[in-house]
Amino acid sequence: MAKLEYIWLDGYKPTQSLRSKTKIEKDFSGKLEDVANWSFDGSSTEQAPGGSSDCVLKPVYMVKDPQRKDGYLVMCEVLDSTGARHESNGRALIEDDDNDFWFGFEQEYFLWDPATNKPLGFPASGFPGPQGPYYCSVGANNAFGREIVEEHLDACLDAGLNVEGINGEVAAGQWEFQIFAKGAKEAGDQIWLARYLLERIGEKYNVSINWHCKPLGSLDWNGSGMHANFSNTTLRTAGNKEVYDIICEAFRPVVSEHVEVYGADNHLRLTGKHETASIHDFSYGVSDRGASIRIPLATVERGWKGYLEDRRPNSAADPYKVAARIIKTVKTAEVYV
Ligand code: ADP
Ligand code: MN
Ligand code: MN
Ligand code: MN
């Protein structure tokens, strides 16, 4: 008896959330191609009107469920009742059939206490000490929720997700994990499954995950991002500063198209403070953490062979839509002869 957890994104705007339900399958082969399409009530997820409520779940990526006996986590695309792409389905917008685009997302988030409606580490009234000691910290005065973070890391690794690292972040109760994949769709799938596992582990501890990009508002606390590190063959092999300039410049005329899919409320985060660029500007620079796009120093040191980091996507952005938009823009750069 296999337990297949079908996971999809709902139709809420501006931020979609994870939904899932379980299907029991006898004699399951363990292969994705043997996972059948399924359906759900789209009128309960803002994805269909009540009169014709069925939406289709199309399995696209699967890993073992590390925390459930005979379980599998099945990431799905949503189709409408005719089998066409549902408008909430960002994954289907990704044009990367040959997996030439590699993505490494740095997912930041807050562990949140539902009782106080504040991050872990915040007293019930007032504030903890100012930012400074929390980033990459150890010790009960500064690191809050490590047990959850460690359990999540193990769960991701046991599932076969390609987590590259974790770290405590700048604000109290704020953490980050990084996931890398060769192929934009798989990178998005892995981020969503890692988010799913974190949400589910949080249930056990009665700690919720706050994905909002600026949950402490305009106070002097960092927001949460999801920096998108990306490369294609051209960026990985360029050997030439000019190629990097041309690709970065391709982003300049499409700032609003990018910001549109970089997560809700990003104007609260991209202020020009707290290691961000202003949401209205576009800039890029080597090693510049105040730029929209950072060219990592290591890329320059390898002779302009490497990747770029778009620092603008926020913690609540959909990695599918972020990747789809970056790919579209990179493909417009006139460097391909
Ligand atoms: P920082 O915090 O300094 O911005 P991190 O180490 O947290 O950097 O994240 C860097 C990310 O860049 C990692 O997720 C890594 O997988 C990704 N990365 C490294 N090389 C490439 C590449 N060639 N293409 C895409 N992403 C890459
Ligand atoms: Mn990082
Ligand atoms: Mn970070
Ligand atoms: Mn980064």
GROMACS .gro file of C-alpha atoms and ligand atoms in nm:
model
  367
    1MET     CA    1   0.000   0.000   0.000
    2ALA     CA    2   0.167   0.319  -0.112
    3LYS     CA    3   0.056   0.659   0.013
    4LEU     CA    4   0.084   0.909  -0.270
    5GLU     CA    5   0.063   1.270  -0.153
    6TYR     CA    6  -0.049   1.477  -0.452
    7ILE     CA    7   0.077   1.832  -0.398
    8TRP     CA    8  -0.026   2.140  -0.596
    9LEU     CA    9  -0.052   2.518  -0.577
   10ASP     CA   10  -0.388   2.680  -0.522
   11GLY     CA   11  -0.530   2.978  -0.710
   12TYR     CA   12  -0.507   3.245  -0.440
   13LYS     CA   13  -0.377   3.583  -0.546
   14PRO     CA   14  -0.128   3.736  -0.514
   15THR     CA   15   0.033   3.445  -0.328
   16GLN     CA   16  -0.039   3.081  -0.399
   17SER     CA   17  -0.027   2.823  -0.121
   18LEU     CA   18   0.043   2.453  -0.107
   19ARG     CA   19  -0.246   2.206  -0.106
   20SER     CA   20  -0.229   1.829  -0.095
   21LYS     CA   21  -0.429   1.513  -0.053
   22THR     CA   22  -0.349   1.146  -0.023
   23LYS     CA   23  -0.427   0.862  -0.260
   24ILE     CA   24  -0.372   0.500  -0.155
   25GLU     CA   25  -0.234   0.285  -0.435
   26LYS     CA   26  -0.201  -0.092  -0.424
   27ASP     CA   27   0.098  -0.249  -0.600
   28PHE     CA   28   0.259   0.086  -0.678
   29SER     CA   29   0.568   0.050  -0.898
   30GLY     CA   30   0.747   0.350  -0.742
   31LYS     CA   31   0.777   0.517  -1.081
   32LEU     CA   32   0.645   0.862  -1.167
   33GLU     CA   33   0.508   0.742  -1.500
   34ASP     CA   34   0.277   0.507  -1.312
   35VAL     CA   35   0.121   0.786  -1.105
   36ALA     CA   36  -0.216   0.860  -1.264
   37ASN     CA   37  -0.369   1.201  -1.310
   38TRP     CA   38  -0.618   1.289  -1.039
   39SER     CA   39  -0.867   1.567  -0.979
   40PHE     CA   40  -0.981   1.804  -0.705
   41ASP     CA   41  -1.251   2.055  -0.626
   42GLY     CA   42  -1.119   2.376  -0.778
   43SER     CA   43  -1.406   2.577  -0.630
   44SER     CA   44  -1.245   2.530  -0.287
   45THR     CA   45  -0.907   2.662  -0.400
   46GLU     CA   46  -1.010   2.961  -0.614
   47GLN     CA   47  -0.929   2.762  -0.927
   48ALA     CA   48  -1.277   2.694  -1.070
   49PRO     CA   49  -1.639   2.806  -1.036
   50GLY     CA   50  -1.874   2.582  -0.832
   51GLY     CA   51  -2.078   2.491  -1.138
   52SER     CA   52  -1.787   2.312  -1.308
   53SER     CA   53  -1.546   2.259  -1.025
   54ASP     CA   54  -1.311   1.983  -1.140
   55CYS     CA   55  -0.944   2.063  -1.198
   56VAL     CA   56  -0.687   1.804  -1.300
   57LEU     CA   57  -0.366   1.714  -1.115
   58LYS     CA   58  -0.089   1.608  -1.350
   59PRO     CA   59   0.204   1.445  -1.165
   60VAL     CA   60   0.535   1.592  -1.281
   61TYR     CA   61   0.796   1.517  -1.012
   62MET     CA   62   0.817   1.263  -0.733
   63VAL     CA   63   1.035   1.183  -0.435
   64LYS     CA   64   1.006   0.939  -0.146
   65ASP     CA   65   0.826   1.085   0.152
   66PRO     CA   66   1.098   1.065   0.417
   67GLN     CA   67   0.857   1.087   0.709
   68ARG     CA   68   0.572   0.862   0.610
   69LYS     CA   69   0.564   0.485   0.586
   70ASP     CA   70   0.544   0.379   0.219
   71GLY     CA   71   0.490   0.741   0.124
   72TYR     CA   72   0.571   0.946  -0.183
   73LEU     CA   73   0.548   1.321  -0.243
   74VAL     CA   74   0.408   1.390  -0.590
   75MET     CA   75   0.439   1.744  -0.722
   76CYS     CA   76   0.164   1.821  -0.971
   77GLU     CA   77   0.078   2.078  -1.234
   78VAL     CA   78  -0.284   2.195  -1.240
   79LEU     CA   79  -0.481   2.165  -1.565
   80ASP     CA   80  -0.832   2.286  -1.625
   81SER     CA   81  -1.117   2.044  -1.699
   82THR     CA   82  -1.026   2.046  -2.071
   83GLY     CA   83  -0.667   1.944  -2.000
   84ALA     CA   84  -0.524   2.286  -2.085
   85ARG     CA   85  -0.281   2.473  -1.861
   86HIS     CA   86  -0.462   2.633  -1.570
   87GLU     CA   87  -0.381   3.001  -1.534
   88SER     CA   88  -0.241   2.934  -1.184
   89ASN     CA   89   0.017   2.693  -1.328
   90GLY     CA   90   0.348   2.876  -1.343
   91ARG     CA   91   0.554   2.564  -1.407
   92ALA     CA   92   0.412   2.524  -1.755
   93LEU     CA   93   0.548   2.869  -1.845
   94ILE     CA   94   0.910   2.754  -1.814
   95GLU     CA   95   1.085   2.728  -2.150
   96ASP     CA   96   1.380   2.510  -2.063
   97ASP     CA   97   1.318   2.178  -2.235
   98ASP     CA   98   1.687   2.091  -2.258
   99ASN     CA   99   1.753   2.178  -1.890
  100ASP     CA  100   2.026   2.420  -1.997
  101PHE     CA  101   1.929   2.658  -1.716
  102TRP     CA  102   2.062   2.576  -1.372
  103PHE     CA  103   1.906   2.745  -1.070
  104GLY     CA  104   2.014   2.776  -0.710
  105PHE     CA  105   1.750   2.936  -0.489
  106GLU     CA  106   1.828   3.072  -0.143
  107GLN     CA  107   1.503   3.039   0.047
  108GLU     CA  108   1.472   3.261   0.354
  109TYR     CA  109   1.182   3.235   0.599
  110PHE     CA  110   1.077   3.304   0.956
  111LEU     CA  111   0.979   3.043   1.212
  112TRP     CA  112   0.668   3.196   1.364
  113ASP     CA  113   0.491   3.142   1.696
  114PRO     CA  114   0.114   3.136   1.633
  115ALA     CA  115   0.048   3.216   2.001
  116THR     CA  116   0.238   3.547   2.006
  117ASN     CA  117   0.212   3.613   1.630
  118LYS     CA  118   0.586   3.688   1.636
  119PRO     CA  119   0.903   3.512   1.526
  120LEU     CA  120   1.057   3.250   1.752
  121GLY     CA  121   1.292   3.432   1.986
  122PHE     CA  122   1.070   3.738   2.024
  123PRO     CA  123   0.930   3.795   2.375
  124ALA     CA  124   0.550   3.814   2.403
  125SER     CA  125   0.576   4.190   2.443
  126GLY     CA  126   0.853   4.413   2.316
  127PHE     CA  127   1.153   4.304   2.115
  128PRO     CA  128   1.470   4.103   2.148
  129GLY     CA  129   1.802   4.284   2.110
  130PRO     CA  130   1.872   4.446   1.772
  131GLN     CA  131   2.005   4.261   1.470
  132GLY     CA  132   2.370   4.166   1.472
  133PRO     CA  133   2.426   3.851   1.675
  134TYR     CA  134   2.163   3.627   1.510
  135TYR     CA  135   2.318   3.563   1.165
  136CYS     CA  136   2.490   3.223   1.161
  137SER     CA  137   2.469   3.216   1.539
  138VAL     CA  138   2.492   2.940   1.795
  139GLY     CA  139   2.349   2.938   2.146
  140ALA     CA  140   2.011   2.975   2.309
  141ASN     CA  141   2.036   3.354   2.326
  142ASN     CA  142   2.055   3.392   1.949
  143ALA     CA  143   1.951   3.079   1.758
  144PHE     CA  144   1.581   2.995   1.779
  145GLY     CA  145   1.420   2.681   1.640
  146ARG     CA  146   1.724   2.481   1.541
  147GLU     CA  147   1.550   2.151   1.617
  148ILE     CA  148   1.295   2.225   1.344
  149VAL     CA  149   1.560   2.341   1.099
  150GLU     CA  150   1.769   2.027   1.154
  151GLU     CA  151   1.470   1.797   1.116
  152HIS     CA  152   1.382   1.975   0.794
  153LEU     CA  153   1.735   1.942   0.658
  154ASP     CA  154   1.739   1.569   0.725
  155ALA     CA  155   1.394   1.525   0.573
  156CYS     CA  156   1.500   1.707   0.254
  157LEU     CA  157   1.820   1.504   0.222
  158ASP     CA  158   1.639   1.177   0.290
  159ALA     CA  159   1.389   1.268   0.018
  160GLY     CA  160   1.675   1.323  -0.224
  161LEU     CA  161   1.630   1.698  -0.253
  162ASN     CA  162   1.953   1.872  -0.347
  163VAL     CA  163   1.989   2.103  -0.047
  164GLU     CA  164   2.330   2.269  -0.060
  165GLY     CA  165   2.330   2.431   0.281
  166ILE     CA  166   2.143   2.604   0.559
  167ASN     CA  167   2.218   2.905   0.778
  168GLY     CA  168   2.071   3.120   1.050
  169GLU     CA  169   1.973   3.458   0.906
  170VAL     CA  170   2.004   3.821   1.013
  171ALA     CA  171   1.676   3.856   1.204
  172ALA     CA  172   1.587   3.658   1.514
  173GLY     CA  173   1.392   3.344   1.418
  174GLN     CA  174   1.492   3.379   1.051
  175TRP     CA  175   1.663   3.096   0.859
  176GLU     CA  176   1.767   3.000   0.506
  177PHE     CA  177   1.815   2.687   0.299
  178GLN     CA  178   1.964   2.665  -0.049
  179ILE     CA  179   1.858   2.423  -0.321
  180PHE     CA  180   2.028   2.379  -0.659
  181ALA     CA  181   1.917   2.184  -0.965
  182LYS     CA  182   2.024   2.152  -1.327
  183GLY     CA  183   1.695   2.238  -1.493
  184ALA     CA  184   1.455   2.516  -1.402
  185LYS     CA  185   1.150   2.296  -1.355
  186GLU     CA  186   1.329   2.061  -1.118
  187ALA     CA  187   1.467   2.353  -0.917
  188GLY     CA  188   1.113   2.482  -0.872
  189ASP     CA  189   0.980   2.137  -0.787
  190GLN     CA  190   1.246   2.090  -0.521
  191ILE     CA  191   1.184   2.430  -0.361
  192TRP     CA  192   0.811   2.361  -0.339
  193LEU     CA  193   0.866   2.016  -0.191
  194ALA     CA  194   1.114   2.156   0.061
  195ARG     CA  195   0.856   2.421   0.156
  196TYR     CA  196   0.597   2.147   0.194
  197LEU     CA  197   0.820   1.945   0.427
  198LEU     CA  198   0.898   2.254   0.636
  199GLU     CA  199   0.529   2.340   0.672
  200ARG     CA  200   0.450   1.985   0.777
  201ILE     CA  201   0.733   1.964   1.030
  202GLY     CA  202   0.616   2.296   1.173
  203GLU     CA  203   0.276   2.141   1.246
  204LYS     CA  204   0.443   1.899   1.486
  205TYR     CA  205   0.602   2.181   1.684
  206ASN     CA  206   0.303   2.414   1.652
  207VAL     CA  207   0.528   2.660   1.472
  208SER     CA  208   0.410   2.814   1.147
  209ILE     CA  209   0.630   2.919   0.858
  210ASN     CA  210   0.607   3.285   0.767
  211TRP     CA  211   0.699   3.329   0.401
  212HIS     CA  212   0.608   3.697   0.388
  213CYS     CA  213   0.894   3.912   0.260
  214LYS     CA  214   0.868   4.170   0.538
  215PRO     CA  215   0.676   4.019   0.827
  216LEU     CA  216   0.804   4.276   1.077
  217GLY     CA  217   0.702   4.567   0.859
  218SER     CA  218   0.911   4.879   0.846
  219LEU     CA  219   1.093   4.811   1.172
  220ASP     CA  220   1.468   4.767   1.157
  221TRP     CA  221   1.458   4.395   1.084
  222ASN     CA  222   1.564   4.226   0.761
  223GLY     CA  223   1.304   4.097   0.521
  224SER     CA  224   1.313   3.756   0.354
  225GLY     CA  225   1.431   3.695   0.001
  226MET     CA  226   1.467   3.406  -0.235
  227HIS     CA  227   1.777   3.506  -0.432
  228ALA     CA  228   1.776   3.333  -0.768
  229ASN     CA  229   2.121   3.220  -0.882
  230PHE     CA  230   2.113   3.115  -1.246
  231SER     CA  231   2.328   3.016  -1.539
  232ASN     CA  232   2.303   2.872  -1.885
  233THR     CA  233   2.579   2.735  -2.107
  234THR     CA  234   2.656   3.087  -2.227
  235LEU     CA  235   2.710   3.220  -1.875
  236ARG     CA  236   2.900   2.911  -1.764
  237THR     CA  237   3.147   2.926  -2.053
  238ALA     CA  238   3.155   3.293  -2.161
  239GLY     CA  239   3.510   3.381  -2.059
  240ASN     CA  240   3.425   3.738  -2.142
  241LYS     CA  241   3.297   4.034  -1.941
  242GLU     CA  242   3.104   4.171  -2.236
  243VAL     CA  243   2.873   3.869  -2.247
  244TYR     CA  244   2.785   3.931  -1.882
  245ASP     CA  245   2.718   4.300  -1.951
  246ILE     CA  246   2.489   4.219  -2.244
  247ILE     CA  247   2.289   3.964  -2.046
  248CYS     CA  248   2.258   4.196  -1.744
  249GLU     CA  249   2.151   4.485  -1.968
  250ALA     CA  250   1.873   4.266  -2.110
  251PHE     CA  251   1.710   4.287  -1.765
  252ARG     CA  252   1.702   4.669  -1.759
  253PRO     CA  253   1.397   4.735  -1.984
  254VAL     CA  254   1.183   4.465  -1.816
  255VAL     CA  255   1.203   4.561  -1.448
  256SER     CA  256   0.826   4.567  -1.401
  257GLU     CA  257   0.776   4.232  -1.578
  258HIS     CA  258   1.023   4.078  -1.335
  259VAL     CA  259   0.892   4.251  -1.022
  260GLU     CA  260   0.543   4.133  -1.112
  261VAL     CA  261   0.643   3.770  -1.046
  262TYR     CA  262   0.903   3.830  -0.773
  263GLY     CA  263   0.654   3.798  -0.487
  264ALA     CA  264   0.383   4.007  -0.321
  265ASP     CA  265   0.460   4.322  -0.121
  266ASN     CA  266   0.817   4.334  -0.250
  267HIS     CA  267   0.813   4.716  -0.238
  268LEU     CA  268   0.822   4.679   0.141
  269ARG     CA  269   1.145   4.480   0.114
  270LEU     CA  270   1.329   4.630  -0.185
  271THR     CA  271   1.387   4.967  -0.025
  272GLY     CA  272   1.759   5.014  -0.088
  273LYS     CA  273   1.829   4.923   0.275
  274HIS     CA  274   1.905   4.587   0.440
  275GLU     CA  275   2.119   4.459   0.150
  276THR     CA  276   1.858   4.531  -0.118
  277ALA     CA  277   1.824   4.755  -0.421
  278SER     CA  278   1.526   4.987  -0.467
  279ILE     CA  279   1.236   4.819  -0.644
  280HIS     CA  280   1.226   5.104  -0.897
  281ASP     CA  281   1.591   5.088  -1.003
  282PHE     CA  282   1.796   4.840  -1.196
  283SER     CA  283   2.164   4.787  -1.125
  284TYR     CA  284   2.423   4.515  -1.142
  285GLY     CA  285   2.775   4.482  -1.016
  286VAL     CA  286   3.052   4.249  -0.914
  287SER     CA  287   3.012   4.138  -0.554
  288ASP     CA  288   2.750   4.411  -0.499
  289ARG     CA  289   2.484   4.304  -0.248
  290GLY     CA  290   2.306   4.635  -0.291
  291ALA     CA  291   2.248   4.570  -0.662
  292SER     CA  292   1.948   4.413  -0.833
  293ILE     CA  293   2.178   4.154  -0.990
  294ARG     CA  294   2.506   4.056  -0.830
  295ILE     CA  295   2.790   3.907  -1.031
  296PRO     CA  296   2.958   3.675  -0.779
  297LEU     CA  297   3.328   3.744  -0.733
  298ALA     CA  298   3.402   3.377  -0.798
  299THR     CA  299   3.255   3.411  -1.147
  300VAL     CA  300   3.495   3.694  -1.228
  301GLU     CA  301   3.786   3.508  -1.073
  302ARG     CA  302   3.714   3.208  -1.293
  303GLY     CA  303   3.756   3.438  -1.593
  304TRP     CA  304   3.389   3.533  -1.640
  305LYS     CA  305   3.261   3.177  -1.628
  306GLY     CA  306   2.985   3.110  -1.380
  307TYR     CA  307   2.647   3.250  -1.288
  308LEU     CA  308   2.444   3.554  -1.189
  309GLU     CA  309   2.240   3.624  -0.877
  310ASP     CA  310   1.911   3.810  -0.910
  311ARG     CA  311   1.859   3.936  -0.556
  312ARG     CA  312   1.509   4.072  -0.607
  313PRO     CA  313   1.280   3.764  -0.581
  314ASN     CA  314   1.127   3.743  -0.235
  315SER     CA  315   1.065   3.456   0.002
  316ALA     CA  316   0.700   3.414  -0.103
  317ALA     CA  317   0.766   3.417  -0.478
  318ASP     CA  318   0.682   3.117  -0.692
  319PRO     CA  319   1.016   2.976  -0.811
  320TYR     CA  320   0.848   2.849  -1.129
  321LYS     CA  321   0.738   3.197  -1.230
  322VAL     CA  322   1.069   3.351  -1.127
  323ALA     CA  323   1.263   3.101  -1.336
  324ALA     CA  324   1.029   3.132  -1.634
  325ARG     CA  325   1.074   3.510  -1.641
  326ILE     CA  326   1.454   3.499  -1.599
  327ILE     CA  327   1.486   3.245  -1.880
  328LYS     CA  328   1.269   3.458  -2.106
  329THR     CA  329   1.485   3.765  -2.048
  330VAL     CA  330   1.819   3.586  -2.077
  331LYS     CA  331   1.706   3.441  -2.409
  332THR     CA  332   1.646   3.792  -2.546
  333ALA     CA  333   2.009   3.895  -2.488
  334GLU     CA  334   2.190   3.922  -2.818
  335VAL     CA  335   2.488   3.707  -2.731
  336TYR     CA  336   2.392   3.391  -2.913
  337VAL     CA  337   2.566   3.369  -3.248
  338ADP     P1  338   2.517   3.399  -0.095
  338ADP     O1  339   2.448   3.387   0.039
  338ADP     O2  340   2.658   3.443  -0.085
  338ADP     O3  341   2.440   3.481  -0.194
  338ADP     P2  342   2.473   3.106  -0.120
  338ADP     O4  343   2.594   3.021  -0.099
  338ADP     O5  344   2.371   3.109  -0.013
  338ADP     O6  345   2.527   3.253  -0.160
  338ADP     O7  346   2.400   3.062  -0.254
  338ADP     C1  347   2.465   3.056  -0.377
  338ADP     C2  348   2.383   2.969  -0.468
  338ADP     O8  349   2.436   2.973  -0.601
  338ADP     C3  350   2.378   2.822  -0.430
  338ADP     O9  351   2.245   2.784  -0.414
  338ADP     C4  352   2.440   2.752  -0.550
  338ADP    O10  353   2.378   2.631  -0.576
  338ADP     C5  354   2.414   2.849  -0.663
  338ADP     N1  355   2.502   2.829  -0.778
  338ADP     C6  356   2.635   2.802  -0.778
  338ADP     N2  357   2.682   2.787  -0.904
  338ADP     C7  358   2.576   2.802  -0.988
  338ADP     C8  359   2.556   2.799  -1.130
  338ADP     N3  360   2.659   2.774  -1.214
  338ADP     N4  361   2.432   2.818  -1.179
  338ADP     C9  362   2.329   2.844  -1.097
  338ADP     N5  363   2.340   2.851  -0.963
  338ADP    C10  364   2.461   2.830  -0.907
  339MN      MN  365   2.274   3.267   0.102
  340MN      MN  366   2.043   3.494   0.292
  341MN      MN  367   2.239   3.539  -0.207
   0.00000   0.00000   0.00000
